[in-house]
Amino acid sequence: MRLTRDTAAALHLQMAGRLWREDRLEAAAAAMSAAFAAGLPASHQFDLQRMIDAELATRRRSVRVRLSEELEIEVAPMQTAWRVAVSDVAANALRDVTRALDVRWPMPVLLTLVPDSNWVTFVHARYGYYATRSDRLKVVLPPASAQLGGVLRSACLHEMAHAGVATVAQGRAPRWLDEGIAVWVESDGRPRGDIGGAWPQFASADALSGALEGHAMSLDGRDAAICYALAGRIVQGEALRAGVSALHGWLRRIGAGEPWRRAYGRAFHRPFWRTEREWRRTIREAAGR
Ligand SMILES: [Zn+2]
């Protein structure tokens, strides 16, 4: 039997995705090239190819240092002092995330710092990205998010919080909640940011998730900043009202397979629609309507 070109391209692409999730970047890059050679249109899965390329280029230029049972970093082998300082920030951030979300890490978090901003021009995100791999929880940060004394701590907290949510909720948290928790953790429980322009398009959980997931919005733009601030504010409100342990219980129930709205009802002892009603009121008040 001969494979058609489309089938062959699809198989190579599937293989590239699998190898990338296993963090086997050399092999993933080869599979990606094979997919394009077999006729995969360049526009298709472009981000996967660029992620593989950026992560592979970083791996070739980096050293990997295991800092603890739960944390490994992959950084350029430049100045030792810089690496020590970065490691300190990362370790503190991971400790804070562990505590904030009551996480038991099933495998180490791998923090990868991409050394060249030209490799990550495709990343339009608040800081970088998080992706579950088969033996690591991988956080990738571009140079702009790795500034010592600047955003590095916030970036580590935000992306490691995604790793924590993915772990506790088993990848089942809705996007608005995932981002809301990341923003809440990133700002040490006190999310700031203007939500004045949020009415009416982000006025429900589903609308907010849709906006954050859609391709229409650039995640480093103004609309995204409003969505992040709003999601963070909602999570903060829940944590203040019912306590952080209710939030943990909610995530654990989602992780055990309960639909998130029902899990909310059980963890917070009230229906989610009441929260959503208050959410709309918050947006109206912020907009002065
Ligand atoms: Zn995020």
Short mmCIF file of C-alpha atoms and ligand atoms in Angstrom, two decimals:
data_model
loop_
_atom_site.label_atom_id
_atom_site.label_comp_id
_atom_site.label_asym_id
_atom_site.label_seq_id
_atom_site.Cartn_x
_atom_site.Cartn_y
_atom_site.Cartn_z
CA MET A 1 0.00 0.00 0.00
CA ARG A 2 1.28 3.47 -0.83
CA LEU A 3 0.53 6.35 1.46
CA THR A 4 -0.91 9.43 -0.19
CA ARG A 5 1.13 12.59 0.32
CA ASP A 6 -1.57 14.02 2.61
CA THR A 7 -1.60 10.95 4.81
CA ALA A 8 2.18 10.87 5.01
CA ALA A 9 2.29 14.57 5.93
CA ALA A 10 -0.39 14.04 8.58
CA LEU A 11 1.52 11.10 10.08
CA HIS A 12 4.78 13.06 10.22
CA LEU A 13 2.94 15.97 11.80
CA GLN A 14 1.36 13.71 14.38
CA MET A 15 4.77 12.25 15.14
CA ALA A 16 6.29 15.75 15.46
CA GLY A 17 3.60 16.66 17.99
CA ARG A 18 4.17 13.48 19.97
CA LEU A 19 7.94 13.92 20.04
CA TRP A 20 7.53 17.57 21.07
CA ARG A 21 5.30 16.53 23.97
CA GLU A 22 8.04 14.08 24.95
CA ASP A 23 10.49 17.00 24.72
CA ARG A 24 12.61 15.07 22.18
CA LEU A 25 13.30 18.16 20.14
CA GLU A 26 15.89 16.91 17.61
CA ALA A 27 13.56 14.12 16.52
CA ALA A 28 10.56 16.46 16.59
CA ALA A 29 12.35 18.92 14.27
CA ALA A 30 13.19 16.07 11.87
CA ALA A 31 9.57 14.87 11.85
CA MET A 32 8.38 18.41 11.23
CA SER A 33 10.74 18.78 8.23
CA ALA A 34 9.47 15.44 6.92
CA ALA A 35 5.87 16.70 7.24
CA PHE A 36 6.67 19.77 5.16
CA ALA A 37 8.64 17.66 2.65
CA ALA A 38 5.57 15.42 2.30
CA GLY A 39 3.45 18.42 1.38
CA LEU A 40 2.12 19.87 4.65
CA PRO A 41 1.14 23.47 3.83
CA ALA A 42 3.51 25.88 5.61
CA SER A 43 0.60 27.81 7.13
CA HIS A 44 -0.60 24.65 8.85
CA GLN A 45 0.69 23.98 12.39
CA PHE A 46 3.11 26.84 11.99
CA ASP A 47 3.30 27.46 15.73
CA LEU A 48 4.25 23.86 16.46
CA GLN A 49 7.13 24.11 14.02
CA ARG A 50 8.28 27.40 15.49
CA MET A 51 8.02 26.12 19.07
CA ILE A 52 10.08 23.06 18.17
CA ASP A 53 12.69 25.22 16.40
CA ALA A 54 12.95 27.74 19.26
CA GLU A 55 13.12 25.07 21.96
CA LEU A 56 15.66 23.02 20.02
CA ALA A 57 17.90 26.04 19.31
CA THR A 58 17.71 26.89 23.02
CA ARG A 59 18.58 23.33 24.04
CA ARG A 60 21.65 23.30 21.78
CA ARG A 61 22.95 26.48 23.42
CA SER A 62 22.02 25.76 27.02
CA VAL A 63 22.98 23.85 30.08
CA ARG A 64 20.37 22.01 32.13
CA VAL A 65 20.69 22.32 35.87
CA ARG A 66 18.62 20.35 38.34
CA LEU A 67 17.91 22.68 41.27
CA SER A 68 15.74 20.37 43.33
CA GLU A 69 13.54 17.33 43.00
CA GLU A 70 10.84 19.61 41.59
CA LEU A 71 12.73 22.14 39.50
CA GLU A 72 15.16 22.10 36.60
CA ILE A 73 16.31 25.06 34.54
CA GLU A 74 17.65 25.19 31.00
CA VAL A 75 19.66 28.37 30.46
CA ALA A 76 22.54 29.75 28.45
CA PRO A 77 25.79 28.82 30.23
CA MET A 78 26.78 32.48 30.50
CA GLN A 79 27.70 34.11 33.77
CA THR A 80 27.39 31.90 36.81
CA ALA A 81 26.20 34.80 38.97
CA TRP A 82 23.32 35.48 36.59
CA ARG A 83 22.35 31.82 36.53
CA VAL A 84 22.39 31.63 40.32
CA ALA A 85 20.18 34.73 40.57
CA VAL A 86 17.71 33.36 38.01
CA SER A 87 17.66 30.01 39.81
CA ASP A 88 16.83 31.76 43.08
CA VAL A 89 13.88 33.63 41.57
CA ALA A 90 12.59 30.45 39.90
CA ALA A 91 12.91 28.36 43.07
CA ASN A 92 11.11 30.99 45.17
CA ALA A 93 8.34 31.30 42.58
CA LEU A 94 7.84 27.54 42.48
CA ARG A 95 7.68 27.39 46.27
CA ASP A 96 5.03 30.16 46.28
CA VAL A 97 2.97 28.44 43.56
CA THR A 98 3.17 25.11 45.41
CA ARG A 99 1.80 26.79 48.52
CA ALA A 100 -0.82 28.97 46.76
CA LEU A 101 -2.35 26.04 44.87
CA ASP A 102 -1.48 23.18 47.25
CA VAL A 103 0.27 21.25 44.47
CA ARG A 104 2.01 17.91 44.75
CA TRP A 105 4.21 17.86 41.67
CA PRO A 106 4.12 14.54 39.81
CA MET A 107 7.27 15.42 37.84
CA PRO A 108 9.76 18.30 37.75
CA VAL A 109 9.00 21.73 36.33
CA LEU A 110 11.49 22.57 33.58
CA LEU A 111 12.07 26.30 33.14
CA THR A 112 13.54 27.03 29.71
CA LEU A 113 14.88 30.53 29.06
CA VAL A 114 15.14 31.25 25.33
CA PRO A 115 18.28 33.36 24.83
CA ASP A 116 17.42 35.01 21.50
CA SER A 117 14.29 37.11 20.99
CA ASN A 118 14.41 36.46 17.22
CA TRP A 119 13.52 32.82 17.88
CA VAL A 120 10.28 33.67 19.66
CA THR A 121 8.76 36.46 17.60
CA PHE A 122 5.71 34.20 17.19
CA VAL A 123 4.98 34.27 20.93
CA HIS A 124 2.23 36.79 21.59
CA ALA A 125 1.51 36.00 25.19
CA ARG A 126 1.44 37.68 28.56
CA TYR A 127 4.89 36.21 29.37
CA GLY A 128 5.68 32.96 27.56
CA TYR A 129 4.00 29.60 27.50
CA TYR A 130 3.43 26.46 29.53
CA ALA A 131 3.00 22.98 28.04
CA THR A 132 2.71 19.58 29.70
CA ARG A 133 5.35 17.16 28.42
CA SER A 134 5.52 13.47 29.16
CA ASP A 135 8.21 13.74 31.85
CA ARG A 136 8.36 17.48 32.59
CA LEU A 137 6.01 20.40 33.18
CA LYS A 138 7.70 22.82 30.80
CA VAL A 139 7.66 26.60 31.09
CA VAL A 140 9.24 28.53 28.23
CA LEU A 141 10.07 32.22 28.66
CA PRO A 142 11.39 34.59 25.97
CA PRO A 143 14.18 37.06 26.90
CA ALA A 144 11.70 39.89 27.51
CA SER A 145 10.08 37.88 30.32
CA ALA A 146 13.35 36.82 31.90
CA GLN A 147 14.51 40.20 33.18
CA LEU A 148 16.06 39.94 36.64
CA GLY A 149 14.68 42.55 38.99
CA GLY A 150 11.86 43.04 36.53
CA VAL A 151 9.23 40.68 35.25
CA LEU A 152 11.01 37.37 35.81
CA ARG A 153 9.29 36.68 39.14
CA SER A 154 5.82 37.54 37.77
CA ALA A 155 6.47 35.50 34.63
CA CYS A 156 7.62 32.45 36.65
CA LEU A 157 4.65 32.75 39.02
CA HIS A 158 2.18 33.09 36.14
CA GLU A 159 3.45 30.24 33.98
CA MET A 160 4.23 27.92 36.92
CA ALA A 161 0.68 28.57 38.19
CA HIS A 162 -0.54 27.17 34.84
CA ALA A 163 1.59 24.09 35.54
CA GLY A 164 0.00 23.89 38.99
CA VAL A 165 -3.56 24.26 37.69
CA ALA A 166 -2.90 21.65 34.98
CA THR A 167 -1.60 19.29 37.66
CA VAL A 168 -4.36 19.73 40.26
CA ALA A 169 -7.26 20.07 37.79
CA GLN A 170 -5.78 17.48 35.41
CA GLY A 171 -5.96 19.85 32.44
CA ARG A 172 -9.75 20.27 32.82
CA ALA A 173 -9.96 23.83 34.18
CA PRO A 174 -11.79 26.22 31.85
CA ARG A 175 -9.50 28.77 30.26
CA TRP A 176 -10.87 31.81 32.17
CA LEU A 177 -10.22 30.05 35.48
CA ASP A 178 -6.76 28.87 34.42
CA GLU A 179 -5.79 32.45 33.49
CA GLY A 180 -7.58 33.96 36.49
CA ILE A 181 -5.61 31.77 38.87
CA ALA A 182 -2.35 32.52 37.05
CA VAL A 183 -2.99 36.28 37.36
CA TRP A 184 -4.06 35.95 41.01
CA VAL A 185 -0.87 34.00 41.84
CA GLU A 186 1.32 36.30 39.74
CA SER A 187 0.17 39.35 41.71
CA ASP A 188 0.48 37.67 45.13
CA GLY A 189 -3.30 37.56 45.50
CA ARG A 190 -3.90 41.23 44.63
CA PRO A 191 -4.61 41.48 40.90
CA ARG A 192 -4.57 45.01 39.53
CA GLY A 193 -5.32 46.32 36.08
CA ASP A 194 -8.10 48.20 34.39
CA ILE A 195 -11.31 46.35 33.58
CA GLY A 196 -13.13 49.51 32.46
CA GLY A 197 -13.47 48.41 28.84
CA ALA A 198 -14.73 44.92 29.62
CA TRP A 199 -18.47 45.39 29.10
CA PRO A 200 -20.22 43.55 27.52
CA GLN A 201 -18.15 41.11 25.51
CA PHE A 202 -16.43 39.38 28.44
CA ALA A 203 -19.45 39.29 30.75
CA SER A 204 -19.73 35.56 31.32
CA ALA A 205 -17.39 32.66 32.01
CA ASP A 206 -17.93 31.18 28.56
CA ALA A 207 -17.46 34.53 26.81
CA LEU A 208 -14.25 35.20 28.71
CA SER A 209 -12.85 31.74 27.94
CA GLY A 210 -13.85 32.16 24.30
CA ALA A 211 -12.09 35.54 24.08
CA LEU A 212 -8.88 34.15 25.62
CA GLU A 213 -8.92 31.06 23.41
CA GLY A 214 -9.88 32.77 20.16
CA HIS A 215 -7.36 33.76 17.57
CA ALA A 216 -8.89 37.21 17.15
CA MET A 217 -7.19 38.53 20.25
CA SER A 218 -3.45 39.00 20.65
CA LEU A 219 -2.60 37.88 24.17
CA ASP A 220 -0.15 40.73 24.67
CA GLY A 221 -2.67 43.40 23.61
CA ARG A 222 -5.06 45.72 25.48
CA ASP A 223 -8.19 43.53 25.23
CA ALA A 224 -6.22 40.61 26.61
CA ALA A 225 -4.97 42.77 29.51
CA ILE A 226 -8.61 43.52 30.38
CA CYS A 227 -9.53 39.81 30.19
CA TYR A 228 -6.59 38.83 32.41
CA ALA A 229 -7.41 41.55 34.96
CA LEU A 230 -11.07 40.51 35.02
CA ALA A 231 -10.31 36.80 35.41
CA GLY A 232 -7.79 37.58 38.17
CA ARG A 233 -10.33 39.80 39.97
CA ILE A 234 -12.96 37.04 39.93
CA VAL A 235 -10.58 34.44 41.33
CA GLN A 236 -9.43 36.91 44.00
CA GLY A 237 -13.08 37.54 44.94
CA GLU A 238 -13.75 33.82 45.37
CA ALA A 239 -10.58 33.31 47.43
CA LEU A 240 -11.48 36.25 49.70
CA ARG A 241 -15.10 35.21 50.14
CA ALA A 242 -14.75 31.48 50.72
CA GLY A 243 -11.07 31.03 51.53
CA VAL A 244 -8.21 29.59 49.56
CA SER A 245 -9.07 26.04 50.66
CA ALA A 246 -12.42 26.29 48.81
CA LEU A 247 -10.45 27.21 45.70
CA HIS A 248 -8.21 24.17 46.19
CA GLY A 249 -11.27 21.98 46.67
CA TRP A 250 -12.78 23.33 43.48
CA LEU A 251 -9.64 22.51 41.45
CA ARG A 252 -9.37 19.05 42.97
CA ARG A 253 -13.02 18.27 42.15
CA ILE A 254 -12.45 19.41 38.55
CA GLY A 255 -9.36 17.20 38.49
CA ALA A 256 -11.46 14.26 39.68
CA GLY A 257 -13.71 14.72 36.64
CA GLU A 258 -16.62 16.85 37.94
CA PRO A 259 -17.85 19.47 35.46
CA TRP A 260 -16.44 22.80 36.67
CA ARG A 261 -19.80 24.52 37.39
CA ARG A 262 -21.02 21.62 39.50
CA ALA A 263 -17.65 21.38 41.23
CA TYR A 264 -17.94 25.10 42.06
CA GLY A 265 -21.35 24.56 43.67
CA ARG A 266 -19.97 21.79 45.88
CA ALA A 267 -16.79 23.64 46.83
CA PHE A 268 -18.34 27.07 47.45
CA HIS A 269 -21.86 26.03 48.52
CA ARG A 270 -23.62 28.30 46.06
CA PRO A 271 -24.46 28.14 42.37
CA PHE A 272 -22.03 29.63 39.87
CA TRP A 273 -24.75 31.76 38.23
CA ARG A 274 -24.78 33.96 41.32
CA THR A 275 -21.06 34.57 40.88
CA GLU A 276 -21.62 35.36 37.23
CA ARG A 277 -24.36 37.86 38.15
CA GLU A 278 -21.96 39.64 40.53
CA TRP A 279 -19.32 39.48 37.82
CA ARG A 280 -21.59 41.45 35.45
CA ARG A 281 -22.27 44.00 38.19
CA THR A 282 -18.51 44.44 38.77
CA ILE A 283 -17.99 45.10 35.06
CA ARG A 284 -20.87 47.61 34.93
CA GLU A 285 -19.55 49.47 37.96
CA ALA A 286 -16.00 49.57 36.55
CA ALA A 287 -17.39 51.02 33.32
CA GLY A 288 -19.43 53.59 35.26
CA ARG A 289 -22.76 52.27 33.91
ZN ZN B 1 -1.50 32.63 31.13
#
